[in-house]
mmCIF file of C-alpha atoms in Angstrom:
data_model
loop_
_atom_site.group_PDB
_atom_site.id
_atom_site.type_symbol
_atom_site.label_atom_id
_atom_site.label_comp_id
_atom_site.label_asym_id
_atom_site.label_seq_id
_atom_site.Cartn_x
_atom_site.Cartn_y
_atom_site.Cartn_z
ATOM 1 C CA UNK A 1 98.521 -2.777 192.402
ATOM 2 C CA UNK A 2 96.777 -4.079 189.788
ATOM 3 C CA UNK A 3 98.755 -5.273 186.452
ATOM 4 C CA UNK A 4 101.951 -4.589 188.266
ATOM 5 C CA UNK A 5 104.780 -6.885 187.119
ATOM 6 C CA UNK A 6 107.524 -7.829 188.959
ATOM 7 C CA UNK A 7 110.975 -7.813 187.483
ATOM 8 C CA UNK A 8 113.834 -9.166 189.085
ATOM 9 C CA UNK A 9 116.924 -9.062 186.538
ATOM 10 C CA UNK A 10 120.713 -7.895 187.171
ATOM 11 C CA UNK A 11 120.864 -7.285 183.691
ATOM 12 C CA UNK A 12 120.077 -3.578 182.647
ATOM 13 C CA UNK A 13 120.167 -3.955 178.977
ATOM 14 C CA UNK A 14 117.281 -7.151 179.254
ATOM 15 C CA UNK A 15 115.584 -5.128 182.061
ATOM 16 C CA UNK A 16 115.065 -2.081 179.613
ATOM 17 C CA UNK A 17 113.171 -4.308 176.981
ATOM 18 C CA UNK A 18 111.504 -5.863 179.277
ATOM 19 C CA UNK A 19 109.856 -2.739 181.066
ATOM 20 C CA UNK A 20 109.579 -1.149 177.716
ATOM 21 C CA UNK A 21 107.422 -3.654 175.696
ATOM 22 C CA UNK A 22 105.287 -4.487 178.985
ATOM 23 C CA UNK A 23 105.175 -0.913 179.616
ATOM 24 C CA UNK A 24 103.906 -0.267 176.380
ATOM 25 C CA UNK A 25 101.475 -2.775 176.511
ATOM 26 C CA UNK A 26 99.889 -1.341 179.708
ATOM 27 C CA UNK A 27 101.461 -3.284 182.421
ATOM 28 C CA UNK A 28 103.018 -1.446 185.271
ATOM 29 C CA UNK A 29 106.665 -2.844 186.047
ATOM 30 C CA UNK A 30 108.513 -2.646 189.188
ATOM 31 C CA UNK A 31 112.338 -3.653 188.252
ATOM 32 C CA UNK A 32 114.244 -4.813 191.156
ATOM 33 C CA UNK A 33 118.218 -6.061 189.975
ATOM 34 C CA UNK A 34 118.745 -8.197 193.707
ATOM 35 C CA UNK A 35 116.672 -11.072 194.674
ATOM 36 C CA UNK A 36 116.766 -9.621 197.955
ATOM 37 C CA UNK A 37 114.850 -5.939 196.930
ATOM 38 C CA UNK A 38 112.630 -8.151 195.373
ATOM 39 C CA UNK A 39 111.548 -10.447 197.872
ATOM 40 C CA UNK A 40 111.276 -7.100 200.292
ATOM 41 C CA UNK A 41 108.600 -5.773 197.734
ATOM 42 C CA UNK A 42 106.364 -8.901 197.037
ATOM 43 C CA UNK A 43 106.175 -9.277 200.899
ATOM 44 C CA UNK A 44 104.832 -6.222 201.625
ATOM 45 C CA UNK A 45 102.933 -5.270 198.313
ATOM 46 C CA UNK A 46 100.719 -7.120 195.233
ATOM 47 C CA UNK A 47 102.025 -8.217 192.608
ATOM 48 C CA UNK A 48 99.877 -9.933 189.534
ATOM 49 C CA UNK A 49 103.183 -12.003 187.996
ATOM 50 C CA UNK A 50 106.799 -11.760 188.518
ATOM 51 C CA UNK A 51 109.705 -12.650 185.625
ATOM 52 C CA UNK A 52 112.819 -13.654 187.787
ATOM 53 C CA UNK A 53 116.108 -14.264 186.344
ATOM 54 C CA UNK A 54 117.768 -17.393 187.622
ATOM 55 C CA UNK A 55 121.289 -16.103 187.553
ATOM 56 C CA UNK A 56 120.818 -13.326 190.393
ATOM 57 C CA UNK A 57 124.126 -11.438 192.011
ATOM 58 C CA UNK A 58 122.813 -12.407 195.799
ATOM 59 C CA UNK A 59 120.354 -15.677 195.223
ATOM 60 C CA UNK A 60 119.950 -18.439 193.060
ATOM 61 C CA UNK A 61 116.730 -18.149 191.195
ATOM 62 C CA UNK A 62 115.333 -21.379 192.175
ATOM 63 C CA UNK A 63 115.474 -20.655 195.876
ATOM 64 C CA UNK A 64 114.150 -17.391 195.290
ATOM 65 C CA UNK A 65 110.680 -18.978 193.771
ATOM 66 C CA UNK A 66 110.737 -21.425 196.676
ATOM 67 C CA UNK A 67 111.128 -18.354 198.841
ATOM 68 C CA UNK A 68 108.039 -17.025 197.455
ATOM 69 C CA UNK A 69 106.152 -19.979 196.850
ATOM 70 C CA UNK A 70 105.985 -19.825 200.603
ATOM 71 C CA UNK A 71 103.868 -16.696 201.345
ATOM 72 C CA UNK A 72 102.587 -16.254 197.606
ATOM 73 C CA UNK A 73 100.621 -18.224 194.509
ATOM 74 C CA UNK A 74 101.669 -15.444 192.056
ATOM 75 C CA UNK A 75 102.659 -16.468 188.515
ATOM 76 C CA UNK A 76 106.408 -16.382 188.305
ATOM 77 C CA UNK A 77 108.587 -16.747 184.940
ATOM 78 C CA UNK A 78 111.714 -17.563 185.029
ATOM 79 C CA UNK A 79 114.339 -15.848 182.739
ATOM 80 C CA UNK A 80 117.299 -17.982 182.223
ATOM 81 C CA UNK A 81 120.659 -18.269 180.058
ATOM 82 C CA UNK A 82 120.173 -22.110 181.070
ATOM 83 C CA UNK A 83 118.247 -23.734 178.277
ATOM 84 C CA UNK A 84 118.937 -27.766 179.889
ATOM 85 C CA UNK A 85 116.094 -29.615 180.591
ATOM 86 C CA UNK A 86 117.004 -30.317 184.052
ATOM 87 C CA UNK A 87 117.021 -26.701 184.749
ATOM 88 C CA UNK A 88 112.984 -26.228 183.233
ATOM 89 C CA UNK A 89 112.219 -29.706 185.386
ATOM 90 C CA UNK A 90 113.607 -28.439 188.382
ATOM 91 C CA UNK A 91 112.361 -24.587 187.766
ATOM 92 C CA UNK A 92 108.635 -25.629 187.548
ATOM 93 C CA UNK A 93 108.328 -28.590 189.991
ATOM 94 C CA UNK A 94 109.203 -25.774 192.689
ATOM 95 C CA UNK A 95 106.396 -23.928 191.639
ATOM 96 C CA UNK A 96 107.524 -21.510 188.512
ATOM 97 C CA UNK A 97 104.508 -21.665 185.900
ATOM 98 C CA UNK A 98 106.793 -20.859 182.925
ATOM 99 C CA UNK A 99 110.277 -20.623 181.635
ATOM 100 C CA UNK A 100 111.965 -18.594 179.163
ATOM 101 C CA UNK A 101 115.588 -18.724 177.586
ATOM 102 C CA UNK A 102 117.741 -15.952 176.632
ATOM 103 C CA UNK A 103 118.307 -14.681 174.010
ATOM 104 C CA UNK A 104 114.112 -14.428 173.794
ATOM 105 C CA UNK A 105 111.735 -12.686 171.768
ATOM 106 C CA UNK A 106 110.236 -9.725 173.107
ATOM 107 C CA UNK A 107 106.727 -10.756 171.375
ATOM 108 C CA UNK A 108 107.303 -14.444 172.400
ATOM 109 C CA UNK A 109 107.912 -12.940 176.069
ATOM 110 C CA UNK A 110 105.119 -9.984 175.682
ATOM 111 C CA UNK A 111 102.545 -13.516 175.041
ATOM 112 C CA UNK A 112 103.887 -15.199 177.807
ATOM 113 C CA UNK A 113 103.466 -12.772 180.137
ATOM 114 C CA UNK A 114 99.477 -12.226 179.073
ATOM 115 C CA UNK A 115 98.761 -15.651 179.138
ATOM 116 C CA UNK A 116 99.580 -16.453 182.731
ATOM 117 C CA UNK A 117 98.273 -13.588 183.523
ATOM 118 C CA UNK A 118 95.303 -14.369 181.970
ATOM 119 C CA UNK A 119 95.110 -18.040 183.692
ATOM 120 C CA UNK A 120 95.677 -16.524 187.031
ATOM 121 C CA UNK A 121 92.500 -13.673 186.859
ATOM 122 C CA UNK A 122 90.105 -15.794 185.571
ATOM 123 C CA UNK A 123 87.615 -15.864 188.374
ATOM 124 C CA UNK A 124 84.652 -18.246 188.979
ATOM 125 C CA UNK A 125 81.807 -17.133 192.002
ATOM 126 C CA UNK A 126 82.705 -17.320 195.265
ATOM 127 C CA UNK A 127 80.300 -20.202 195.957
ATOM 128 C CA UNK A 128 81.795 -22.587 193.488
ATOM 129 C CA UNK A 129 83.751 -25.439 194.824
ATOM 130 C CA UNK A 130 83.696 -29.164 193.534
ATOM 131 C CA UNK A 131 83.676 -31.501 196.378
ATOM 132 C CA UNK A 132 84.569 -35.197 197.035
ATOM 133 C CA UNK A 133 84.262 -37.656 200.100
ATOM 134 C CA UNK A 134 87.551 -36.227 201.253
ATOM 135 C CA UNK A 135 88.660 -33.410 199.285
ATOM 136 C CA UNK A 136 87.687 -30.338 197.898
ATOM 137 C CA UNK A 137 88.650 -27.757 195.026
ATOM 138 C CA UNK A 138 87.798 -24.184 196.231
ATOM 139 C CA UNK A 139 87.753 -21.934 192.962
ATOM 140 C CA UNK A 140 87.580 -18.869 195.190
ATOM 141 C CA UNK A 141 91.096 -19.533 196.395
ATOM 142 C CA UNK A 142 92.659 -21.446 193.425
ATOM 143 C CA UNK A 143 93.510 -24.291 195.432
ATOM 144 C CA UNK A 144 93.157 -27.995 196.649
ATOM 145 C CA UNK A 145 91.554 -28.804 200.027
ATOM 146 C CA UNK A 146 92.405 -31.910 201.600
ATOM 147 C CA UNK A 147 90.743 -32.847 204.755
ATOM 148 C CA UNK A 148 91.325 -29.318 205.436
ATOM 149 C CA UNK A 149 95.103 -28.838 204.268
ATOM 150 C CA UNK A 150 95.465 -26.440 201.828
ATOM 151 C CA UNK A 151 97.945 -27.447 198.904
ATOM 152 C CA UNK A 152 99.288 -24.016 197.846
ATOM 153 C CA UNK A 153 98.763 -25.225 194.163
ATOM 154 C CA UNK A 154 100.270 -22.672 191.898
ATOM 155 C CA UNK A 155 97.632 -21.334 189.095
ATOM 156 C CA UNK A 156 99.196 -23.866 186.899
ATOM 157 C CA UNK A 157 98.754 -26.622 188.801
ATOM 158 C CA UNK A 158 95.130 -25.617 190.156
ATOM 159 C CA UNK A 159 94.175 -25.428 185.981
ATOM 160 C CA UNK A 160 95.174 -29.176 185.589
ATOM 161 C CA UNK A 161 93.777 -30.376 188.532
ATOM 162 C CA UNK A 162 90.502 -28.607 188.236
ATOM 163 C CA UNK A 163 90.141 -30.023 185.087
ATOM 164 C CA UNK A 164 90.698 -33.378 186.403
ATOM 165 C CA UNK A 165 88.626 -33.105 189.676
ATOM 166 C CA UNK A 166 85.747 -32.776 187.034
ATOM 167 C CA UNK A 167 85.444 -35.543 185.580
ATOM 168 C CA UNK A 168 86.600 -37.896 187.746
ATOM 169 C CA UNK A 169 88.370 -41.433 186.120
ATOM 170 C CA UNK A 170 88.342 -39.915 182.658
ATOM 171 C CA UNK A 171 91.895 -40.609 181.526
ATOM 172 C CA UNK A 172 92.971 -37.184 180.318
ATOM 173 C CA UNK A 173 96.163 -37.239 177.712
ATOM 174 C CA UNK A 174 98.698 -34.334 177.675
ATOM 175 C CA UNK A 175 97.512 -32.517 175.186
ATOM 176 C CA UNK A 176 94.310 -32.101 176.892
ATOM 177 C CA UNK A 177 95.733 -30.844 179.900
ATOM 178 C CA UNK A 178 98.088 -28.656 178.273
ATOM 179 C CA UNK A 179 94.791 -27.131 176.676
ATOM 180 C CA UNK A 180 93.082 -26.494 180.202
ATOM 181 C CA UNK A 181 96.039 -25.063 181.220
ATOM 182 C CA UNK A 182 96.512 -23.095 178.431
ATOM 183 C CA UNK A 183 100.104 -24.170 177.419
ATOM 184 C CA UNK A 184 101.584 -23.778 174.090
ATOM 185 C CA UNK A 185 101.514 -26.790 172.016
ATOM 186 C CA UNK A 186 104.897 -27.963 171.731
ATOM 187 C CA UNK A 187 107.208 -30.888 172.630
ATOM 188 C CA UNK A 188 108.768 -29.414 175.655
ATOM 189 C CA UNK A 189 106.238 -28.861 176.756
ATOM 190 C CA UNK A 190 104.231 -31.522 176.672
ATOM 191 C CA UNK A 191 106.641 -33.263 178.866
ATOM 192 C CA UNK A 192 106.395 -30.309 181.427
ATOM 193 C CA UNK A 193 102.920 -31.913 182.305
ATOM 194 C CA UNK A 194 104.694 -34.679 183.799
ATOM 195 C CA UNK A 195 106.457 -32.900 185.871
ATOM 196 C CA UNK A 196 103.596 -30.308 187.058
ATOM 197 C CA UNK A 197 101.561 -33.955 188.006
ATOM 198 C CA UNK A 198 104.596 -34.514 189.856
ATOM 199 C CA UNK A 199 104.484 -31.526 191.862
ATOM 200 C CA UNK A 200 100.905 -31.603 192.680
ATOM 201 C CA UNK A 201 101.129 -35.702 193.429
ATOM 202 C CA UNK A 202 104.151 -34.602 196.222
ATOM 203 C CA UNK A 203 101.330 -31.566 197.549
ATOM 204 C CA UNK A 204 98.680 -34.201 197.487
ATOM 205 C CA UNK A 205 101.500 -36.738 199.822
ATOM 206 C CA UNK A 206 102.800 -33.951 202.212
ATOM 207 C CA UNK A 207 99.011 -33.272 202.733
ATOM 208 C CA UNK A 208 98.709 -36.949 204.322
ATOM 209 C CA UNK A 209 96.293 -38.185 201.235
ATOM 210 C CA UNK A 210 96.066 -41.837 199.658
ATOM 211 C CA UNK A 211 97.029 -41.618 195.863
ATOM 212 C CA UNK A 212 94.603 -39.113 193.868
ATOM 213 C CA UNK A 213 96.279 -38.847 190.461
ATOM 214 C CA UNK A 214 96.694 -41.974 188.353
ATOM 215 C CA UNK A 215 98.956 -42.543 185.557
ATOM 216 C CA UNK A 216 97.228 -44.764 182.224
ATOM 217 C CA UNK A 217 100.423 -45.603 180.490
ATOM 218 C CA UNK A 218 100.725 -44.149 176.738
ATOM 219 C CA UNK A 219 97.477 -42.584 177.580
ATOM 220 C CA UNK A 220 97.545 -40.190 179.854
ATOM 221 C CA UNK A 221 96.130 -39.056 183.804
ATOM 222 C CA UNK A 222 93.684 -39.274 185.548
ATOM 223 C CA UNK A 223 91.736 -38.547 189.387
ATOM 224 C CA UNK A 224 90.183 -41.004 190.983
ATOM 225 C CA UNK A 225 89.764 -41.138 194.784
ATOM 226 C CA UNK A 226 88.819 -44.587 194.598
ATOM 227 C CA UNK A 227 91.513 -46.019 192.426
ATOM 228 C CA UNK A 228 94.427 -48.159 192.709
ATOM 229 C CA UNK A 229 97.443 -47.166 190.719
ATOM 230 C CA UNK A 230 98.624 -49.797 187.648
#
């Protein structure tokens, strides 16, 4: 279903102003309050993003985005009460591609929501792919070929590395990337890049590749297949 917007909160008060300002945006919302109802939907139908709550009565968040991860690439924000770093490291290096803190602003959410959704629709032609000795990046599929392994990149991670990919030893600082992936310009954010490079160097290492992604210290990264790491 097109626009159709996961929600998987326990909380009825944040689920109500949630569905309402989405709602009245246009998006469709299906509000599930157990991890488990949820999973049961995005398995059997589409979904274009889903907000998940990391506090859930039957599952912990986290393992419900790994759960997902593993039959989906769709956009997930997490909704926590947790506002540690450790808890935003570990939510996006298993694949989330944002993460907001209660209490939150219903605008502040309302853009969130429309900009991954915009990053994950934006479609190039079929035919385009950028290719390398070893590797390619197939735009039709939003993802990372090695020697024939998929990567599962999350929409995210597929922005950053396309951008990469294209220019191939330009160093690439994180304000650049957090452009191409259309990420809000703050701090915290800026040091989520790190930790999305680190997620798609582990994707690049469980597909059986040499090092692809190089760090340039106080600079930034950058892709090189030929490279050797400083």
């Amino acid at each position: 279903m097109a626009n159709t917007i996961v929600l998987i909160e326990d909380e009825r008060a944040i689920a109500d102003t949630l569905i309402h300002i989405l709602e009245l945006d246009g998006f469709g919302v299906k509000w599930f309050d157990t991890a488990g109802a949820g999973l049961e939907y995005l398995q059997n139908q589409d979904a274009s993003l889903v907000v998940l709550d990391v506090g859930l009565p039957d599952a912990n968040g986290f393992e419900v985005c790994k759960e997902i991860r593993a039959f989906s690439s769709v956009p997930v924000i997490f909704l926590t009460a947790r506002n540690d770093e450790i808890d935003r490291v570990v939510g996006l290096e298993i694949g989330a591609d944002d993460y907001v803190t209660k209490p939150f602003s219903p605008r502040e959410m309302l853009a969130r929501v429309k900009l991954r959704m915009r990053t994950s629709q934006k479609t190039l032609p079929a035919s385009t792919q950028k290719t390398c000795p070893r590797a390619v990046l197939h735009s039709e599929h939003y993802d990372f070929v090695y020697q024939g392994k998929a990567l599962g990149l999350t929409a995210l991670e597929y922005k950053l590395l396309e951008k990469m990919v294209a220019s191939p030893k330009q160093v690439f600082s994180r304000t650049q990337l957090m452009d191409a992936a259309e990420l809000a310009q703050t701090c915290a954010y800026e040091r989520n890049i790190d930790t999305h490079i680190k997620s798609i160097r582990k994707k690049l290492r469980d597909a059986e590749s040499p090092e692809l992604l190089f760090t340039k210290r106080g600079f930034g990264y950058f892709y090189d297949e030929q490279s050797t790491s400083e």
